[in-house]
Coordinates of C-alpha atoms and ligand atoms in Angstrom, one line a residue:
Chain Q
M1 CA 28.1 -12.5 -3.5
I2 CA 24.5 -15.0 -3.4
E3 CA 25.0 -18.3 -1.9
F4 CA 21.9 -20.3 -1.8
K5 CA 23.1 -24.4 0.3
N6 CA 19.9 -26.3 0.3
V7 CA 17.3 -24.0 0.6
N8 CA 13.6 -25.4 0.7
K9 CA 11.0 -22.9 0.3
Y10 CA 6.7 -24.2 1.6
Y11 CA 3.6 -22.1 1.1
G12 CA 1.7 -23.8 4.1
D13 CA 2.1 -27.6 2.1
Y14 CA 3.4 -26.8 -0.6
H15 CA 6.5 -27.5 -1.2
A16 CA 8.0 -24.4 -3.5
L17 CA 11.7 -24.2 -3.5
K18 CA 13.2 -27.9 -3.1
N19 CA 16.7 -28.4 -2.3
I20 CA 18.0 -25.0 -4.0
N21 CA 22.2 -24.8 -4.8
L22 CA 22.5 -22.1 -6.7
S23 CA 25.4 -19.4 -5.9
F24 CA 25.6 -15.6 -8.3
K25 CA 29.3 -13.5 -8.5
K26 CA 29.3 -10.6 -9.0
G27 CA 28.6 -8.8 -12.4
E28 CA 27.3 -12.1 -13.8
V29 CA 24.2 -12.2 -15.4
A30 CA 22.2 -15.6 -14.4
V31 CA 19.1 -15.4 -16.8
V32 CA 16.2 -17.9 -15.0
I33 CA 13.3 -19.2 -17.1
G34 CA 11.3 -23.0 -16.3
P35 CA 7.1 -23.4 -16.8
S36 CA 4.5 -21.1 -14.8
G37 CA 4.9 -22.5 -11.6
S38 CA 8.6 -23.9 -10.9
G39 CA 9.1 -21.6 -8.6
K40 CA 11.4 -18.9 -10.4
S41 CA 9.5 -16.0 -8.0
T42 CA 9.9 -17.8 -5.6
M43 CA 13.1 -17.6 -5.4
L44 CA 13.9 -14.6 -6.7
R45 CA 12.2 -13.0 -3.4
C46 CA 13.5 -15.0 -1.7
I47 CA 17.0 -12.6 -2.1
N48 CA 15.3 -9.5 -0.8
G49 CA 13.9 -11.6 1.6
L50 CA 10.3 -10.6 0.6
E51 CA 9.7 -14.0 1.0
D52 CA 11.0 -16.6 3.6
I53 CA 13.1 -19.5 3.8
N54 CA 12.0 -22.7 5.4
D55 CA 15.3 -24.2 5.8
G56 CA 19.0 -24.4 4.6
T57 CA 21.3 -21.6 4.2
L58 CA 21.0 -18.1 1.8
M59 CA 23.8 -15.7 2.0
V60 CA 23.3 -12.0 0.4
N61 CA 26.2 -10.0 0.4
N62 CA 28.2 -12.4 3.4
I63 CA 25.0 -11.8 5.1
D64 CA 22.5 -14.7 6.7
L65 CA 19.4 -14.2 5.6
H66 CA 17.6 -16.3 7.8
A67 CA 19.3 -15.5 11.2
N68 CA 17.1 -14.3 13.7
D69 CA 19.2 -11.0 14.1
T70 CA 19.3 -10.1 10.2
N71 CA 17.7 -6.2 9.5
L72 CA 16.3 -7.2 6.1
N73 CA 15.8 -3.6 5.3
S74 CA 19.6 -3.1 5.1
I75 CA 20.0 -6.0 3.2
R76 CA 17.4 -5.0 0.7
K77 CA 19.4 -1.5 0.4
N78 CA 22.0 -3.2 -1.6
V79 CA 19.7 -5.8 -3.8
G80 CA 17.6 -4.3 -6.1
M81 CA 14.1 -5.5 -7.1
V82 CA 12.6 -4.8 -11.0
F83 CA 8.8 -6.1 -11.1
Q84 CA 6.6 -7.3 -13.8
H85 CA 4.0 -5.2 -13.5
F86 CA 6.6 -1.9 -12.7
N87 CA 5.2 -0.4 -9.3
L88 CA 6.3 2.7 -9.8
Y89 CA 4.5 5.2 -7.0
P90 CA 1.3 6.6 -9.0
H91 CA 0.8 9.8 -6.8
M92 CA 4.9 10.4 -7.4
S93 CA 6.3 12.3 -10.8
V94 CA 8.9 9.9 -12.5
I95 CA 11.9 12.0 -11.3
E96 CA 10.0 11.5 -7.4
N97 CA 10.1 7.8 -8.1
V98 CA 13.5 7.4 -8.3
T99 CA 14.6 10.4 -5.4
L100 CA 12.3 8.5 -3.0
A101 CA 14.3 5.8 -1.2
P102 CA 17.8 7.4 -1.5
I103 CA 16.6 10.3 0.3
K104 CA 14.7 8.7 2.8
V105 CA 16.4 5.7 2.6
L106 CA 20.0 6.9 2.8
K107 CA 19.3 10.1 3.4
Q108 CA 21.4 11.5 0.8
D109 CA 20.9 15.2 0.3
P110 CA 17.8 16.2 -2.0
E111 CA 19.7 17.8 -5.0
K112 CA 22.4 15.0 -5.1
A113 CA 20.1 12.8 -5.0
R114 CA 18.4 14.4 -7.9
Q115 CA 21.4 14.7 -9.9
T116 CA 22.0 11.5 -9.6
A117 CA 17.8 10.5 -10.3
E118 CA 18.8 13.0 -13.6
K119 CA 21.3 10.4 -14.7
L120 CA 20.8 7.5 -14.5
L121 CA 16.9 8.6 -16.2
K122 CA 19.5 9.9 -19.1
K123 CA 20.9 6.4 -19.2
V124 CA 17.2 5.0 -19.2
N125 CA 16.3 7.0 -21.7
M126 CA 13.9 8.6 -19.9
L127 CA 14.9 11.9 -18.6
D128 CA 12.5 14.2 -20.7
R129 CA 9.7 12.8 -19.6
K130 CA 11.1 13.2 -15.9
D131 CA 7.9 15.7 -14.1
H132 CA 5.8 12.9 -15.6
Y133 CA 3.1 11.0 -13.9
P134 CA 4.2 6.9 -14.4
S135 CA -0.2 6.7 -15.0
Q136 CA 1.1 9.1 -18.4
L137 CA 3.6 6.6 -19.4
S138 CA 3.1 3.3 -21.3
G139 CA 4.7 0.3 -19.9
G140 CA 7.9 0.1 -21.2
Q141 CA 8.3 3.9 -19.6
Q142 CA 6.9 3.0 -17.0
Q143 CA 9.6 -0.2 -16.6
R144 CA 12.7 1.8 -17.6
V145 CA 12.0 4.1 -15.0
A146 CA 11.8 1.4 -12.3
I147 CA 14.8 -0.1 -13.4
A148 CA 16.4 3.6 -12.4
R149 CA 14.7 3.1 -9.2
G150 CA 16.5 0.3 -8.4
L151 CA 19.7 1.6 -9.8
A152 CA 19.4 5.3 -7.6
M153 CA 20.1 2.7 -4.2
N154 CA 23.1 2.0 -6.1
P155 CA 23.0 -1.8 -5.1
S156 CA 25.2 -4.6 -5.5
V157 CA 22.9 -6.9 -7.2
L158 CA 19.6 -5.9 -9.0
L159 CA 16.6 -9.3 -9.5
F160 CA 14.6 -8.8 -12.0
D161 CA 11.9 -10.6 -12.1
E162 CA 9.6 -11.3 -15.8
P163 CA 10.3 -7.2 -16.7
T164 CA 9.3 -7.4 -20.3
S165 CA 6.2 -9.6 -20.0
A166 CA 3.4 -7.2 -19.3
L167 CA 4.7 -5.2 -22.2
D168 CA 3.3 -4.3 -25.8
P169 CA 5.5 -6.1 -28.2
E170 CA 6.4 -2.4 -29.2
T171 CA 8.3 -1.4 -26.0
I172 CA 9.7 -5.1 -25.1
D173 CA 13.0 -3.8 -27.0
D174 CA 13.9 -0.2 -25.5
V175 CA 13.7 -2.2 -21.7
L176 CA 15.9 -4.7 -22.6
D177 CA 18.1 -2.1 -24.6
V178 CA 18.5 -1.2 -21.1
M179 CA 19.0 -4.0 -19.3
K180 CA 21.8 -5.1 -22.0
K181 CA 23.2 -1.6 -21.6
L182 CA 24.1 -2.3 -18.0
A183 CA 24.9 -5.7 -18.6
R184 CA 28.3 -4.5 -20.1
E185 CA 28.8 -3.1 -17.5
G186 CA 29.0 -4.7 -15.2
M187 CA 26.3 -5.1 -13.2
T188 CA 25.5 -8.1 -11.2
M189 CA 22.0 -8.7 -12.6
I190 CA 20.1 -11.8 -12.2
V191 CA 16.6 -11.9 -14.7
V192 CA 14.0 -14.6 -15.3
T193 CA 12.9 -13.9 -18.4
H194 CA 12.1 -15.8 -21.5
E195 CA 13.5 -13.1 -24.4
M196 CA 16.5 -16.1 -25.2
G197 CA 17.7 -13.2 -28.0
F198 CA 18.7 -11.4 -24.6
A199 CA 20.1 -14.0 -22.8
R200 CA 22.3 -15.4 -25.3
E201 CA 23.7 -11.8 -25.9
V202 CA 24.1 -11.2 -22.5
G203 CA 23.5 -13.9 -20.4
D204 CA 26.5 -16.1 -18.9
R205 CA 24.5 -18.9 -17.9
I206 CA 20.8 -20.6 -18.0
I207 CA 19.0 -21.8 -15.2
F208 CA 16.4 -24.2 -15.7
M209 CA 14.0 -24.6 -12.8
A210 CA 10.7 -27.4 -13.5
E211 CA 8.8 -27.8 -10.1
G212 CA 10.6 -26.4 -6.9
Q213 CA 14.3 -27.9 -8.5
V214 CA 16.9 -26.0 -10.4
I215 CA 17.1 -28.8 -13.6
E216 CA 20.1 -27.4 -15.6
D217 CA 22.6 -24.4 -14.8
R218 CA 25.1 -24.1 -17.7
D219 CA 26.7 -21.3 -20.3
A220 CA 23.9 -19.4 -21.7
V221 CA 25.2 -19.9 -25.1
E222 CA 25.3 -24.0 -24.7
F223 CA 22.4 -24.6 -22.9
Y224 CA 20.7 -22.5 -25.8
E225 CA 22.2 -24.9 -28.5
N226 CA 22.1 -28.4 -26.3
P227 CA 19.6 -28.3 -23.3
H228 CA 19.8 -31.9 -22.1
D229 CA 17.0 -31.8 -19.7
P230 CA 13.9 -33.3 -21.8
R231 CA 11.8 -30.6 -19.5
A232 CA 14.2 -28.3 -20.5
K233 CA 14.3 -29.6 -24.5
Q234 CA 10.5 -29.4 -24.7
F235 CA 10.3 -26.0 -23.1
L236 CA 12.7 -24.6 -25.1
G237 CA 11.0 -25.2 -28.1
K238 CA 8.0 -24.1 -26.7
I239 CA 9.0 -20.1 -26.3
I240 CA 11.3 -20.0 -29.1
H241 CA 8.2 -22.1 -30.7
H242 CA 6.3 -18.2 -29.9
A243 CA 9.4 -15.8 -30.4
Chain E
M1 CA -42.1 30.1 11.5
I2 CA -41.2 33.9 11.9
E3 CA -43.2 33.4 15.5
L4 CA -41.2 31.1 16.5
L5 CA -38.1 31.6 15.5
S6 CA -38.2 35.0 17.6
T7 CA -39.0 33.3 20.9
Y8 CA -37.3 30.4 20.4
G9 CA -34.2 30.9 17.9
G10 CA -31.7 31.4 20.6
M11 CA -32.4 28.5 22.2
L12 CA -31.6 27.0 18.1
L13 CA -29.3 28.5 18.3
R14 CA -27.5 27.3 21.1
G15 CA -29.1 23.9 19.7
F16 CA -26.8 24.2 16.8
V17 CA -23.7 25.3 18.0
N18 CA -24.1 22.3 20.4
T19 CA -24.2 19.8 18.2
L20 CA -22.0 21.4 15.2
I21 CA -18.7 21.5 18.9
A22 CA -19.8 18.4 19.4
S23 CA -19.3 16.8 16.1
V24 CA -15.9 18.8 15.0
I25 CA -14.5 17.1 18.3
A26 CA -16.0 13.5 17.5
L27 CA -15.0 13.7 14.0
F28 CA -11.2 15.1 15.2
F29 CA -10.7 12.4 17.8
S30 CA -12.5 9.3 16.1
M31 CA -10.7 10.2 12.7
I32 CA -7.3 9.9 15.1
I33 CA -8.9 6.6 16.3
G34 CA -10.3 4.7 13.9
T35 CA -7.5 6.0 11.4
L36 CA -5.2 4.1 14.1
V37 CA -7.6 1.1 14.4
G38 CA -7.6 0.9 10.4
I39 CA -3.7 0.4 10.2
L40 CA -3.9 -1.7 12.6
Q41 CA -6.2 -3.8 11.2
V42 CA -3.5 -4.2 8.3
S43 CA -0.8 -5.0 11.0
K44 CA 1.4 -8.2 10.8
N45 CA 1.1 -8.5 14.6
K46 CA -1.6 -10.9 15.7
F47 CA -2.1 -9.2 19.0
A48 CA -2.5 -5.6 18.0
K49 CA -4.8 -7.0 15.0
G50 CA -6.8 -8.8 16.8
L51 CA -7.7 -6.3 19.4
A52 CA -8.8 -4.3 16.4
N53 CA -10.8 -6.5 14.7
A54 CA -12.6 -7.1 18.1
Y55 CA -13.3 -3.2 18.6
V56 CA -14.3 -2.2 15.1
Q57 CA -16.5 -5.3 15.4
L58 CA -17.6 -4.5 18.9
F59 CA -19.3 -1.1 18.3
L60 CA -19.6 -1.5 15.0
N61 CA -22.7 -3.9 16.0
I62 CA -24.0 -1.8 19.3
P63 CA -26.9 1.0 18.4
L64 CA -25.1 4.0 18.9
L65 CA -28.0 4.8 21.4
V66 CA -27.0 1.8 23.0
I67 CA -22.8 3.0 23.6
V68 CA -24.1 6.6 25.0
L69 CA -26.8 5.9 27.3
F70 CA -23.9 3.0 28.4
F71 CA -22.0 6.4 29.3
Y72 CA -25.2 8.2 30.6
V73 CA -26.2 5.9 32.6
V74 CA -24.0 2.9 33.4
F75 CA -20.1 5.1 33.8
P76 CA -21.0 7.6 36.7
M77 CA -22.5 4.7 38.9
Y78 CA -18.5 3.2 38.5
V79 CA -15.8 5.6 37.4
A80 CA -17.0 9.2 37.4
N81 CA -19.9 11.8 37.0
I82 CA -20.6 13.2 33.1
N83 CA -23.4 15.3 31.7
G84 CA -25.5 14.4 28.6
Y85 CA -23.2 16.6 26.2
T86 CA -20.1 14.7 26.9
A87 CA -21.5 11.1 27.4
G88 CA -23.3 12.1 23.8
I89 CA -19.4 13.5 22.4
I90 CA -17.8 9.9 23.6
G91 CA -20.3 7.3 22.6
L92 CA -21.1 9.5 19.2
T93 CA -16.7 9.4 18.7
I94 CA -15.9 5.5 19.8
Y95 CA -19.1 4.5 17.1
T96 CA -17.9 6.7 14.5
S97 CA -14.2 5.2 15.1
A98 CA -15.5 2.0 14.0
F99 CA -16.4 3.3 11.0
I100 CA -13.7 5.1 9.9
A101 CA -11.4 2.5 11.2
E102 CA -13.1 0.1 8.6
T103 CA -13.3 2.7 6.0
V104 CA -9.6 3.4 6.4
R105 CA -8.3 -0.8 6.2
A106 CA -10.6 -0.7 3.3
G107 CA -8.7 2.5 1.5
I108 CA -5.2 1.2 2.9
Q109 CA -5.9 -2.8 1.0
G110 CA -7.2 -1.0 -2.5
V111 CA -3.7 -0.1 -2.5
P112 CA -2.1 -2.9 -5.3
A113 CA 0.6 -5.4 -2.8
G114 CA 2.7 -4.3 -5.7
Q115 CA 3.4 -1.0 -4.1
M116 CA 4.2 -2.9 -0.2
E117 CA 7.1 -5.1 -2.1
A118 CA 8.3 -1.8 -3.7
G119 CA 9.1 -0.2 -0.8
L120 CA 10.5 -3.1 0.8
S121 CA 12.5 -3.8 -1.9
T122 CA 14.0 -0.6 -2.2
G123 CA 14.9 -0.7 1.8
F124 CA 12.3 1.2 3.5
T125 CA 10.7 -0.1 6.9
Y126 CA 6.9 -1.4 6.5
W127 CA 5.9 1.5 8.6
E128 CA 8.2 3.8 6.0
T129 CA 6.7 2.4 3.1
M130 CA 2.7 2.7 5.1
R131 CA 4.0 6.8 6.0
Y132 CA 5.4 7.4 2.2
I133 CA 4.0 5.0 -0.3
I134 CA 0.7 3.5 1.2
L135 CA -1.5 5.9 3.4
P136 CA -0.9 8.9 0.6
Q137 CA -2.5 6.1 -1.7
A138 CA -5.4 5.3 0.6
I139 CA -6.7 8.2 0.9
K140 CA -7.6 9.1 -2.4
I141 CA -9.7 5.7 -2.4
V142 CA -11.1 6.8 1.7
I143 CA -12.5 10.4 0.9
P144 CA -16.0 9.3 -0.8
P145 CA -16.9 7.0 2.0
L146 CA -15.2 9.1 5.1
G147 CA -17.6 11.9 3.7
N148 CA -20.1 9.9 4.3
Q149 CA -19.3 9.2 7.8
F150 CA -18.5 12.4 8.7
I151 CA -22.2 13.3 7.2
N152 CA -23.3 10.3 9.6
L153 CA -22.1 11.8 12.6
V154 CA -23.1 14.8 12.3
K155 CA -26.6 13.2 11.9
N156 CA -26.2 10.6 14.5
S157 CA -25.7 13.5 17.2
S158 CA -29.3 13.7 16.7
V159 CA -29.5 11.0 19.6
F160 CA -27.6 13.3 22.5
A161 CA -31.1 14.7 22.6
M162 CA -32.3 10.8 24.4
V163 CA -30.3 11.4 27.3
A164 CA -30.7 15.5 27.9
G165 CA -28.0 16.9 25.1
L166 CA -28.0 20.4 25.0
D167 CA -27.5 19.7 20.8
L168 CA -30.1 20.5 18.3
M169 CA -32.6 17.6 18.0
Y170 CA -32.7 18.3 22.1
Y171 CA -33.9 21.6 21.9
G172 CA -36.0 21.2 18.8
D173 CA -38.1 18.1 21.2
L174 CA -37.8 20.7 23.9
I175 CA -40.5 23.7 21.6
A176 CA -42.1 21.5 19.6
S177 CA -44.0 19.9 23.4
E178 CA -44.0 23.7 24.1
T179 CA -45.3 25.4 21.1
F180 CA -47.2 22.3 19.8
N181 CA -45.9 24.3 16.3
T182 CA -44.3 20.4 15.3
F183 CA -44.5 21.0 11.4
G184 CA -42.2 24.6 11.8
T185 CA -39.9 23.4 14.6
Y186 CA -39.0 20.1 12.9
T187 CA -38.7 22.0 10.2
M188 CA -36.2 24.2 11.6
V189 CA -34.2 22.0 12.9
A190 CA -33.8 19.7 9.5
L191 CA -32.1 23.0 7.9
F192 CA -29.9 23.9 10.8
Y193 CA -29.0 20.6 10.5
L194 CA -28.4 21.4 6.7
V195 CA -26.1 23.7 7.7
I196 CA -23.9 21.9 8.5
T197 CA -23.7 18.9 6.5
L198 CA -24.6 20.1 3.1
P199 CA -20.9 22.3 2.9
L200 CA -19.2 19.2 4.5
T201 CA -20.5 17.2 1.4
H202 CA -19.1 19.6 -0.9
F203 CA -16.0 20.3 1.0
M204 CA -15.2 16.3 0.5
Q205 CA -16.4 16.3 -3.3
Y206 CA -14.0 19.7 -3.5
A207 CA -10.7 17.5 -1.4
E208 CA -11.5 14.4 -4.2
R209 CA -11.5 16.7 -7.2
R210 CA -8.2 18.4 -5.1
L211 CA -6.7 14.9 -4.9
A212 CA -7.5 13.0 -8.0
A213 CA -6.3 16.1 -10.5
K214 CA -2.8 14.5 -9.3
D215 CA -1.5 12.2 -11.3
Ligands
LIG301 N1 2.2 -16.5 -1.8 C1 1.9 -17.7 -2.2 N2 1.0 -18.6 -1.6 C2 1.1 -20.0 -1.6 N3 1.3 -20.3 -3.0 C3 2.2 -19.7 -3.3 C4 2.4 -18.4 -3.1 N4 2.8 -17.7 -4.2 C5 3.6 -18.7 -5.2 N5 2.9 -19.8 -5.0 C6 3.2 -20.8 -5.6 O1 4.4 -21.4 -5.8 C7 5.0 -21.6 -6.8 C8 5.6 -20.9 -7.3 O2 4.6 -20.2 -7.1 P1 5.9 -18.7 -9.2 O3 5.5 -17.6 -8.6 O4 7.2 -18.7 -7.7 O5 7.0 -19.8 -9.6 P2 6.9 -18.9 -10.9 O6 7.8 -19.7 -11.8 O7 7.3 -17.9 -10.7 O8 5.6 -18.9 -12.3 P3 5.3 -18.0 -13.1 O9 6.8 -18.4 -14.5 O10 3.8 -17.9 -13.4 O11 5.6 -17.0 -13.2 C9 3.5 -21.4 -7.7 O12 2.3 -23.1 -7.9 C10 2.5 -20.9 -6.6 O13 1.2 -21.3 -7.3
LIG302 MG1 7.1 -15.5 -11.4

């Protein structure tokens, strides 16, 4: 459903993505790892058109993202994104955060949108906080609301960019539990994270990136137990040491 | 002072009412123009952005009096005859709109970039994201400096006096030169300005508190 073919991306002169070839299937959970600056976020942001690619082709749900006549908004309706810093709307309550796009973008009936939102908030264990404002919630709680907000559009894939790296250690597991639940329900997920526990438990594959390239792309457990590339070995050693 | 009021009270009141009306009109239109120009200043369209920036840079850096004189003296020679009052309102509106545009631009840029990304990634267009997500947050940032612009607008309207603008300052000058009671006259004029600016200050502070109370 998502396919990168020889994709290159530049920021000015800087070559951020080098000849990327990747494909993601429906129902798959892919974990993306790699050192800082390796292009993980850039790759992810290309999928929902937050960044434009310079050459190659990138197909999402059979639509060519780079084509001139492509309406990015129609793609983004089907591609949810969860950010490192949650990016909840601070001037809206939890329930308003979740229902805004379904009501305004999908033109759902507000009552129906509210019911769906409550179901999703229940799923992420945030229903009891539905009338709170983001500033009244912990980071982990905000991130779970952000996941519900992404799910409310009923996307075909959910992208996560380091969803737990801005969180206090004690709230990380609540977020990971929600993500594991989604993975087991068959949600298609592409997750940039260094949480190796998550990767091994529900990840179908691990994509290791370095210097704008995909270095390894293999089964999660296999990769974990036997990384081939020396950079991957070294990197894995580092993050496991930290955990 | 009492004597001054009994003889010239009507004049001062007329000036006060004219200043008030001019301020309201200029405030209304400079808000509309300033908000639009401020939004265009952050738009992705290079042409619109360039035009908006040029407008702001031009009127931010010319004295108000020059703009007003332009409309009072030059404009009638080529376009249409307008009186000092109208020339004053037009000049004040344009001048203030440049400051409001700057304030609005800074307010929009004060909203974290992640908010635009979050809006876009849930399928909103750029303009929808502006409307539902960015501008409601920018308002809170903008209210305090905007209040200052409003106060400045009222005070700046005193340049009308230089173009026979029939405002509070104009009548003040007139009365002062007739009576030679400069102290009394200008004290009265100052008090009349305070009648407009003090409630305005309090209203803006109230609006600030109201908006801050949410979230
Ligand atoms: N908007 C931008 N303009 C210019 N350079 C950018 C921009 N965004 C990212 N880069 C550069 O592109 C490279 C890849 O960045 P990217 O954010 O994709 O890395 P990352 O793998 O997500 O790193 P991290 O683990 O630190 O999040 C970095 O060198 C970064 O400095
Ligand atoms: Mg990143």
